[in-house]
Coordinates of C-alpha atoms and ligand atoms in Angstrom, one line a residue:
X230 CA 0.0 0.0 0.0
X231 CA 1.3 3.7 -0.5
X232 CA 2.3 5.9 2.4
X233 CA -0.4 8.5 3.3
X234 CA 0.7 11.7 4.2
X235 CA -0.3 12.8 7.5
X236 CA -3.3 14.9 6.2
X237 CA -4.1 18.6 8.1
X238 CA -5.2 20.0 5.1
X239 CA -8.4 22.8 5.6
X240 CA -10.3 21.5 2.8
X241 CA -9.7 19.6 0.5
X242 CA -9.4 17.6 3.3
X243 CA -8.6 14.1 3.8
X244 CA -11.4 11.3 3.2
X245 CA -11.7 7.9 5.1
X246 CA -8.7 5.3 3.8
X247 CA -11.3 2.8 3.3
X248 CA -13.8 5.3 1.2
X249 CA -11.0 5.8 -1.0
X250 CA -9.8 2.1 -1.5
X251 CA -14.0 1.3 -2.0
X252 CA -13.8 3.7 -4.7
X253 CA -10.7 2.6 -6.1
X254 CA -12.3 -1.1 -6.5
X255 CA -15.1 -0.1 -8.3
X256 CA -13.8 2.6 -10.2
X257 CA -13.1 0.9 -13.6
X258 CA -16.2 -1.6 -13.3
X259 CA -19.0 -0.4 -11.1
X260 CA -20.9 -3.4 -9.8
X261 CA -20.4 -5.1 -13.6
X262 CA -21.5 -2.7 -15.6
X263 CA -18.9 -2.2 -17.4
X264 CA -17.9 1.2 -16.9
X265 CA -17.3 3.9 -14.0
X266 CA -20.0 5.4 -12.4
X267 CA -18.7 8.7 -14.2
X268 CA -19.3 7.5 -17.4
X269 CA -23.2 6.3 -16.7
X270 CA -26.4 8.3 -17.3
X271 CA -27.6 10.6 -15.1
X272 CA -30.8 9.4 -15.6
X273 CA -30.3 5.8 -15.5
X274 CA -31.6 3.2 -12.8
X275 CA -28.1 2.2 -12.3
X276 CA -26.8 6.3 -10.9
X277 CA -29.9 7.3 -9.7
X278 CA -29.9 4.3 -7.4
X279 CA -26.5 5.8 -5.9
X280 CA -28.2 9.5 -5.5
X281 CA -31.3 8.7 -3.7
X282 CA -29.8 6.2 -1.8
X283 CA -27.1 9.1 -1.1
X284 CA -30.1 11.2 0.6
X285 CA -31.5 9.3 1.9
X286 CA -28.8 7.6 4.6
X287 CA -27.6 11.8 5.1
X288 CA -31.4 11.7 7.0
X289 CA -31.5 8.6 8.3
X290 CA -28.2 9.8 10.1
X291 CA -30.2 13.0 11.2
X292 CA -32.6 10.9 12.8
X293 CA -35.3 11.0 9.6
X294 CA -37.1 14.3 10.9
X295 CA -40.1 14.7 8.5
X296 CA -40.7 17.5 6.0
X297 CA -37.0 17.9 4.7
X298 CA -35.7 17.2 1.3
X299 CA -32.0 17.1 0.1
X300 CA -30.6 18.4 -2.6
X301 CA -27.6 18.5 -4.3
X302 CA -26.1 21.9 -5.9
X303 CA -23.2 22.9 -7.8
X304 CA -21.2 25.9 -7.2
X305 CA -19.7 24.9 -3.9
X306 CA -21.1 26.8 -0.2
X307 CA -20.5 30.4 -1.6
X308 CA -23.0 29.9 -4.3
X309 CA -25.1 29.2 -1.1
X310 CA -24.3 32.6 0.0
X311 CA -26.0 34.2 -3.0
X312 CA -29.0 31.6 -3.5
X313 CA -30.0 32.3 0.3
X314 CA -30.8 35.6 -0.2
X315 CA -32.2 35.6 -3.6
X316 CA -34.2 32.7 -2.5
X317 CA -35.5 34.1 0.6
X318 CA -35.1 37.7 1.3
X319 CA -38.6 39.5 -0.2
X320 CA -38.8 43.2 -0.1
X321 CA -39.6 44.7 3.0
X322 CA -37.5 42.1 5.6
X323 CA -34.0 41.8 6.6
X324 CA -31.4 39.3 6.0
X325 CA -30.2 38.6 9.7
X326 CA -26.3 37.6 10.5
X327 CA -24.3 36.6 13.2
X328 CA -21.1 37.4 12.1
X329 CA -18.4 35.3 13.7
X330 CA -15.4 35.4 11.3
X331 CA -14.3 34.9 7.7
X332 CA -17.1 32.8 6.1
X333 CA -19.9 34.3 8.2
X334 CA -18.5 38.0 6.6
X335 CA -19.0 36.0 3.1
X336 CA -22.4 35.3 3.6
X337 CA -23.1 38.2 4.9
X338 CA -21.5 40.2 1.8
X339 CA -23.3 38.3 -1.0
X340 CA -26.9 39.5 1.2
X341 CA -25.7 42.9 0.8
X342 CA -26.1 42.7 -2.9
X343 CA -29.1 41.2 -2.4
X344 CA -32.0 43.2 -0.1
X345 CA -31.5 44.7 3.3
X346 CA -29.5 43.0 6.3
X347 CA -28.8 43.1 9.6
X348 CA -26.2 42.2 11.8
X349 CA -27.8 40.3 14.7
X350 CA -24.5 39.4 16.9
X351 CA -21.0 39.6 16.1
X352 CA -18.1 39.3 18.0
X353 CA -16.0 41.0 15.6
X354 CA -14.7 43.0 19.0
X355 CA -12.7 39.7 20.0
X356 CA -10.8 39.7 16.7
X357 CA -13.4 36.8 16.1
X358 CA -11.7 34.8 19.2
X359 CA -14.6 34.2 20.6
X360 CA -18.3 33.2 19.8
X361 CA -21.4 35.6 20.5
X362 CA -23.6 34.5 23.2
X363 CA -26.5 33.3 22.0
X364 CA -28.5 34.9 24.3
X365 CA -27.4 37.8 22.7
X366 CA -28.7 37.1 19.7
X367 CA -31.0 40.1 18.4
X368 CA -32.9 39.6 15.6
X369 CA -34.4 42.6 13.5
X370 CA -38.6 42.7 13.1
X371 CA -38.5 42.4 10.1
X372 CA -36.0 39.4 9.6
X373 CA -36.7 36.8 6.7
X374 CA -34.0 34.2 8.1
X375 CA -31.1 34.0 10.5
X376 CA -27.9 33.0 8.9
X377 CA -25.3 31.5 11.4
X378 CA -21.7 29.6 10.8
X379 CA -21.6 26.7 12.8
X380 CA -18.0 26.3 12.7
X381 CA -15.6 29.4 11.3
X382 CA -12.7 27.3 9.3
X383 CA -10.1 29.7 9.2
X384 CA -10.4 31.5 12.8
X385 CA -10.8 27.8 14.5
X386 CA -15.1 28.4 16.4
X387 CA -17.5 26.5 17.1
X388 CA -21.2 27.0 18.4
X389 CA -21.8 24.2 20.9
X390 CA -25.7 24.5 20.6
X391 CA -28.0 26.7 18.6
X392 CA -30.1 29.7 18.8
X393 CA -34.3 29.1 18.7
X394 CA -35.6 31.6 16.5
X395 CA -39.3 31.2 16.7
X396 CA -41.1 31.2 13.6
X397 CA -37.8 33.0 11.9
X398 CA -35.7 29.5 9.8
X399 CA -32.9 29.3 10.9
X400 CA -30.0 28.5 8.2
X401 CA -26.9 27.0 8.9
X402 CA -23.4 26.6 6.9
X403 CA -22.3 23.5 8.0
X404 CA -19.5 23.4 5.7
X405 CA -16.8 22.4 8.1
X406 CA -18.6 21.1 10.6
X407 CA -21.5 19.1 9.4
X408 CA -22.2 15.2 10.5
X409 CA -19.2 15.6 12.8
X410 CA -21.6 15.6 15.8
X411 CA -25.1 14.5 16.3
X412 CA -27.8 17.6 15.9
X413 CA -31.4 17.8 15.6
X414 CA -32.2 19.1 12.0
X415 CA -35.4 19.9 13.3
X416 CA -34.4 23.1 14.9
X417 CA -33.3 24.7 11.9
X418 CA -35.1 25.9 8.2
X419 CA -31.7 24.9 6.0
X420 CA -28.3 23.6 6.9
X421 CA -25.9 23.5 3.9
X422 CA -22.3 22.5 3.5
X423 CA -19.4 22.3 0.7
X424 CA -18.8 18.5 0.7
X425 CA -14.8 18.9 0.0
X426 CA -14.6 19.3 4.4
X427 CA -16.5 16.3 5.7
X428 CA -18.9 14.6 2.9
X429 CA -16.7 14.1 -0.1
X430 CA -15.2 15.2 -2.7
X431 CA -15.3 19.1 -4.0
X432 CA -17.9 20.3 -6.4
X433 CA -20.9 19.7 -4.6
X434 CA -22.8 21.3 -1.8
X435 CA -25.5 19.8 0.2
X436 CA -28.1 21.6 1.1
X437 CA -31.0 20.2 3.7
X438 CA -33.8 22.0 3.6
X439 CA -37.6 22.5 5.1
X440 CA -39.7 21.2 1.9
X441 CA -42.4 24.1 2.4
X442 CA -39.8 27.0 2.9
X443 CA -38.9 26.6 -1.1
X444 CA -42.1 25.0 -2.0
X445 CA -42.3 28.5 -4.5
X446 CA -39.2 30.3 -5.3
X447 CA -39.2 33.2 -6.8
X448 CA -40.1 33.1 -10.3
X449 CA -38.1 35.8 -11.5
X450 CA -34.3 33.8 -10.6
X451 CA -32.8 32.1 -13.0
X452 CA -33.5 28.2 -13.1
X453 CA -30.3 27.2 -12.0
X454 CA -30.9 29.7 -8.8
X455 CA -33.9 28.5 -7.5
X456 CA -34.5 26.0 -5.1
X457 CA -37.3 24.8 -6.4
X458 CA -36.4 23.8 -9.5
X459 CA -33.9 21.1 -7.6
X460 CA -36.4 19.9 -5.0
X461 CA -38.8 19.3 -8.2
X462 CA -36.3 17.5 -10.2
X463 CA -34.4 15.8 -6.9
X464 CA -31.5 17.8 -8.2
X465 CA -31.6 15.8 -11.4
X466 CA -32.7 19.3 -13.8
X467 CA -29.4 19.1 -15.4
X468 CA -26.4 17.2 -15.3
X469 CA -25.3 16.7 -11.6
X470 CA -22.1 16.4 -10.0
X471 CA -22.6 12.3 -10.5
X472 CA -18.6 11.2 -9.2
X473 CA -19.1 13.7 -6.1
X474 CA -22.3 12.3 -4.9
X475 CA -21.4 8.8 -5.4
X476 CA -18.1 9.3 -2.9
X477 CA -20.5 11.2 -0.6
X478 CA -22.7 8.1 -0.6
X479 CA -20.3 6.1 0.3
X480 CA -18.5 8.7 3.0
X481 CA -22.0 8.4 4.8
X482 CA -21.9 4.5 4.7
X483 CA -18.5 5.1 6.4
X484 CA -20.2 7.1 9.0
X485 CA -23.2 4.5 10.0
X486 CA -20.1 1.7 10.2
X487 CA -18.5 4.2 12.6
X488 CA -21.5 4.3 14.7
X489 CA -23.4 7.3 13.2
X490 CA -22.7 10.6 14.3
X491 CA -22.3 9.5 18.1
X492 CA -19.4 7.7 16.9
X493 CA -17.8 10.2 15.1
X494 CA -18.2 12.7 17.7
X495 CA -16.7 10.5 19.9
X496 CA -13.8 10.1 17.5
X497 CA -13.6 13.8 17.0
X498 CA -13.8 14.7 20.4
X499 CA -10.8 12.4 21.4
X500 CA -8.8 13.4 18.5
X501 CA -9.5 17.7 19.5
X502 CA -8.6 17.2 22.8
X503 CA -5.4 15.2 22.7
X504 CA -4.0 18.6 20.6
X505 CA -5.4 20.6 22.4
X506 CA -4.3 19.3 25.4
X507 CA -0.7 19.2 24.2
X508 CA -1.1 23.0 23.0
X509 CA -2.3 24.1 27.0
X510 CA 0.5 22.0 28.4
X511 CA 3.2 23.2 26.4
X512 CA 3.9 25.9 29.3
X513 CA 3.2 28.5 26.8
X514 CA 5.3 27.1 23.5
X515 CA 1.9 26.5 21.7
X516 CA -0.5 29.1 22.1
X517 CA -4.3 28.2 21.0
X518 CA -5.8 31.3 19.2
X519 CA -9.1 30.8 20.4
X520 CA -10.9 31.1 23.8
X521 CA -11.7 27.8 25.5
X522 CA -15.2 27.8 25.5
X523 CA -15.7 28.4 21.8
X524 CA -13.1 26.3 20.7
X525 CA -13.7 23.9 17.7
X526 CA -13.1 20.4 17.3
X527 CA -12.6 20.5 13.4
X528 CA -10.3 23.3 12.9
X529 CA -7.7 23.8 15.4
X530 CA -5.8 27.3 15.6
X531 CA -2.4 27.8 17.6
X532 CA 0.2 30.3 17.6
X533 CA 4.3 30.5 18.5
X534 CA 6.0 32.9 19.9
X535 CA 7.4 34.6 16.8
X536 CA 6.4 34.3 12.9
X537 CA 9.7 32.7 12.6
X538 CA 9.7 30.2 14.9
X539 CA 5.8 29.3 13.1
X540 CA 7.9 29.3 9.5
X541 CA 10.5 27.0 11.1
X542 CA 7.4 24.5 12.4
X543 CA 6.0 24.3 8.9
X544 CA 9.1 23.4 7.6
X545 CA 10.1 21.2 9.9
X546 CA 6.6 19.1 9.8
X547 CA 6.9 18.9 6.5
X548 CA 10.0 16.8 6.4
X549 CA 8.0 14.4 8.6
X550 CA 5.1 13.8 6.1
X551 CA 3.2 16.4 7.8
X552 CA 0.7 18.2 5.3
X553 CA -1.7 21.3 6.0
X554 CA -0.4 23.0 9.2
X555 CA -0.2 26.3 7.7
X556 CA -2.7 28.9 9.0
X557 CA -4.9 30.6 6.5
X558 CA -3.2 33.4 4.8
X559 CA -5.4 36.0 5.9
X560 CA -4.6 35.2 9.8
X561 CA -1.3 33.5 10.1
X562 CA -0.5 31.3 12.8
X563 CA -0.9 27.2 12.6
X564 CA -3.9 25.1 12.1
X565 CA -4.6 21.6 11.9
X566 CA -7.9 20.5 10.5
X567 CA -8.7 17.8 12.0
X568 CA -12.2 16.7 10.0
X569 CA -13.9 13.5 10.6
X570 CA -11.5 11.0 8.5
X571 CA -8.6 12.3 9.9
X572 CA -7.2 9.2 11.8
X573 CA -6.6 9.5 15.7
X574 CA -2.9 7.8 14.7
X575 CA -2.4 11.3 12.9
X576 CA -3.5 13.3 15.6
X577 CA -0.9 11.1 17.8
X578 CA 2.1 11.5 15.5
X579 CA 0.8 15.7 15.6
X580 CA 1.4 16.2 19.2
X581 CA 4.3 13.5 19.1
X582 CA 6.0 16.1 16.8
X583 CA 4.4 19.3 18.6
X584 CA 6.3 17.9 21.8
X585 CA 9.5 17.0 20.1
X586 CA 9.6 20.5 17.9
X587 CA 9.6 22.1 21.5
X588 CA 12.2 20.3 23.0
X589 CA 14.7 20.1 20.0
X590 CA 15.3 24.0 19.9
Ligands
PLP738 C1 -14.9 26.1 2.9 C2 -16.0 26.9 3.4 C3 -16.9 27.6 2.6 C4 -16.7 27.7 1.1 O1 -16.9 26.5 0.5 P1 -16.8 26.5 -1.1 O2 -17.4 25.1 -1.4 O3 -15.3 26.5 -1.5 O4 -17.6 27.6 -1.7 C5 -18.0 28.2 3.2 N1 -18.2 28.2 4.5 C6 -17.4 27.5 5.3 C7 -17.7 27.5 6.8 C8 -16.3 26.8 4.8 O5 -15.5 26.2 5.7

């Protein structure tokens, strides 16, 4: 077998060993039909199979609540950011934000183009350091949704629970956090994610959504745009992103064998704090960027003492087979993503070399 590198990367992120060697088996031949899934019809028993199948485990894992619908759209989470707003800001309400870092800011840009918005919490104040209280949370009169980040990539967040907003949906980018915990789908309107973090592959986003909230688009969006024309067509309109799906499919299978999303957070929660825990026992070596309490398991930030001493880290892990640790341009500083199919063995050989970096300088 060939070496794996030891995978930290933000996304594209590393997928499950045995996803990949599934895929690998069946990727000249799919179940004797002679060819790769890629080369099949869209519209043939044989695909669809894969993409119904593929929805329908992503709600059996959210417990089957009734009423939602999935759908599967091109154009990655930040066409989200734009289809949100077109979708469901009318004249007269307010898109409402809680803006907790880079993404959220995204979103929150692509509404401006839209309609009217509001910022309902932020704790810009922090540097982003921290998350807003949830009790905090004001939302306008007027507000058509509430759009919140579940887990801010590049700054390292995470909400541990959700606002209730009444009879106000509240939507959810998921995109680095989703089905790495257990959470009940029923609280909000539409969660969405990227699948290139935790589902799969790039080039698809998933978006779970309340059937009756896009039951009647607005007719004036282009096709492509509007919800509706995917829950009509079970996101079969046009061509769909067939290859993406079919890995996603078979990331969720990977999840139910891990024991569901129980089991993953679990996994996830073992892996986070055994680097964390190395970062707050360094004696101050490794500094984490965040505050404690909104610390997130996926995307773990950490600082040195000097921009050089970061440089030298990088470079160091690197030799070792390490991949990823970079921070995000736009802050600096280290990160290691640490997304469901990252094994605990990499997390080990992490803090194995976090501990041997500080004591060999
Ligand atoms: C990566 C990411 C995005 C952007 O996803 P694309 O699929 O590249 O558009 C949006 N939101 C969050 C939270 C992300 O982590």
């Amino acid at each position: 077998m060939s070496k794996r590198a030891f995978n930290f990367n933000a996304g594209p992120a590393a997928l499950p060993l045995e996803v990949l060697e599934r895929a690998q088996a069946e990727f000249v031949d799919y179940r004797n039909t002679g060819m790769s899934i890629m080369e099949m019809s869209h519209r043939g028993a044989v695909y669809e199979a894969v993409h119904n199948e593929a929805q329908e485990r992503l709600l059996s894992l959210l417990g089957n609540p009734s009423g939602y619908k999935v759908l599967f759209i091109q154009g990655g989470a930040s066409t989200q950011f734009a289809m949100i707003p077109m979708n469901f800001l009318g004249q007269g309400h307010a898109a409402n934000y809680v803006m907790t870092g880079s993404w959220a800011d995204k979103a929150l840009k692509e509404a401006k183009l839209i309609g009217e918005t509001h910022v309902a919490a932020s704790s810009e104040e922090s540097k982003y350091m921290s998350l807003p209280k949830l009790a905090d949370i004001q939302l306008s009169d007027n507000a058509a949704y509430l759009h919140l980040t579940s887990n801010e990539t590049i700054e390292g967040t995470q909400f541990k629970d959700f606002p209730d907003t009444g009879a106000v949906p509240l939507i959810c980018d998921m995109s680095s956090d989703i089905l790495s915990r257990p959470f009940d789908l029923r609280r909000f309107g539409m969660v969405y994610a990227g699948a290139q973090k935790n589902l799969g592959p790039s080039g698809v986003a998933v978006v779970i959504v309340r059937e009756d909230l896009i039951t009647d688009s607005p007719k004036h969006l282009p096709t492509m745009l509007r919800y509706n024309t995917y829950l009509k067509n079970n996101s079969l309109y046009n061509t769909p992103p067939s290859f993406g799906i079919y890995m996603i499919n078979e990331v969720l299978k990977w999840i139910e064998e891990k024991g569901g999303l129980a089991g993953v957070q679990d996994m996830n929660r073992k892996k986070a704090a055994l680097i964390y825990d190395a970062i707050d026992n360094s004696g101050g070596f490794y500094r984490g960027c965040v505050n404690p309490d909104s610390r997130s398991d996926m995307n773990i930030t950490f600082r040195l003492e000097t921009e050089e001493l970061e440089k030298e880290f990088v470079k160091a892990s690197e030799k070792e087979g390490f991949v990823g640790l970079k921070g995000h341009r736009s802050v600096g500083g280290l990160r290691a993503s640490v997304y469901n199919a990252v094994p605990y063995e990499s997390c080990k050989a992490l803090v194995d070399f976090m501990e041997h970096f500080k004591n060999n300088r």
